Amino acid sequence: MKASELNTKTADELTDELARLKKEQLNLRFQQATGQLEKTARVREVRRTIARIKTIAAQQKRASAKKA
């Protein structure tokens, strides 16, 4: 998911997406440990998307704090 797509989401939507990705990351780790993982690049994609979500959430939080 691109950062531009994430910028348009609300804090609640970002939280929901983060929870979904963390579950997926857990499943991917289990698949990798048991040798069942086919798309190894997906691990990297999920990890980076999680980082993007956390970054954008922090930026939104800072922006709202400055306005208040």
Short mmCIF file of C-alpha atoms in Angstrom, two decimals:
data_model
loop_
_atom_site.label_atom_id
_atom_site.label_comp_id
_atom_site.label_asym_id
_atom_site.label_seq_id
_atom_site.Cartn_x
_atom_site.Cartn_y
_atom_site.Cartn_z
CA MET A 1 0.00 0.00 0.00
CA LYS A 2 1.34 3.41 -0.95
CA ALA A 3 1.83 6.25 1.47
CA SER A 4 -0.53 8.45 -0.54
CA GLU A 5 -3.32 5.92 0.03
CA LEU A 6 -2.58 5.81 3.74
CA ASN A 7 -2.58 9.61 4.08
CA THR A 8 -6.26 9.73 3.18
CA LYS A 9 -7.27 7.32 5.96
CA THR A 10 -8.42 8.27 9.44
CA ALA A 11 -6.64 7.22 12.62
CA ASP A 12 -9.18 4.45 13.24
CA GLU A 13 -8.77 3.07 9.74
CA LEU A 14 -4.99 3.10 10.17
CA THR A 15 -5.32 1.22 13.46
CA ASP A 16 -7.53 -1.40 11.85
CA GLU A 17 -5.15 -1.82 8.92
CA LEU A 18 -2.20 -2.10 11.31
CA ALA A 19 -3.91 -4.87 13.27
CA ARG A 20 -4.74 -6.74 10.05
CA LEU A 21 -1.14 -6.49 8.83
CA LYS A 22 0.28 -7.65 12.15
CA LYS A 23 -1.90 -10.76 11.97
CA GLU A 24 -0.74 -11.37 8.42
CA GLN A 25 2.87 -10.89 9.50
CA LEU A 26 2.42 -13.50 12.22
CA ASN A 27 0.93 -15.96 9.73
CA LEU A 28 3.78 -15.33 7.30
CA ARG A 29 6.35 -16.00 10.01
CA PHE A 30 4.70 -19.32 10.84
CA GLN A 31 4.60 -20.26 7.16
CA GLN A 32 8.27 -19.34 6.81
CA ALA A 33 9.24 -21.39 9.86
CA THR A 34 7.42 -24.47 8.56
CA GLY A 35 8.73 -24.07 5.01
CA GLN A 36 5.30 -23.39 3.49
CA LEU A 37 5.92 -19.77 2.46
CA GLU A 38 5.76 -19.33 -1.31
CA LYS A 39 5.94 -15.56 -1.72
CA THR A 40 8.95 -14.62 0.38
CA ALA A 41 8.82 -10.99 -0.77
CA ARG A 42 5.45 -10.57 0.98
CA VAL A 43 7.23 -10.61 4.36
CA ARG A 44 9.21 -7.54 3.34
CA GLU A 45 6.15 -5.78 1.89
CA VAL A 46 4.12 -6.29 5.05
CA ARG A 47 6.95 -5.12 7.29
CA ARG A 48 7.43 -1.94 5.27
CA THR A 49 3.71 -1.22 5.10
CA ILE A 50 3.51 -1.53 8.89
CA ALA A 51 6.33 1.01 9.17
CA ARG A 52 4.52 3.35 6.76
CA ILE A 53 1.31 3.15 8.78
CA LYS A 54 3.15 3.87 12.02
CA THR A 55 4.95 6.82 10.46
CA ILE A 56 1.78 8.36 9.02
CA ALA A 57 -0.11 7.81 12.28
CA ALA A 58 2.64 9.65 14.17
CA GLN A 59 2.59 12.49 11.63
CA GLN A 60 -1.18 12.84 11.94
CA LYS A 61 -0.91 12.82 15.72
CA ARG A 62 1.73 15.56 15.64
CA ALA A 63 -0.32 17.63 13.21
CA SER A 64 -3.43 17.41 15.39
CA ALA A 65 -1.39 18.32 18.49
CA LYS A 66 -0.07 21.47 16.81
CA LYS A 67 -3.58 22.57 15.84
CA ALA A 68 -4.94 22.19 19.36
#
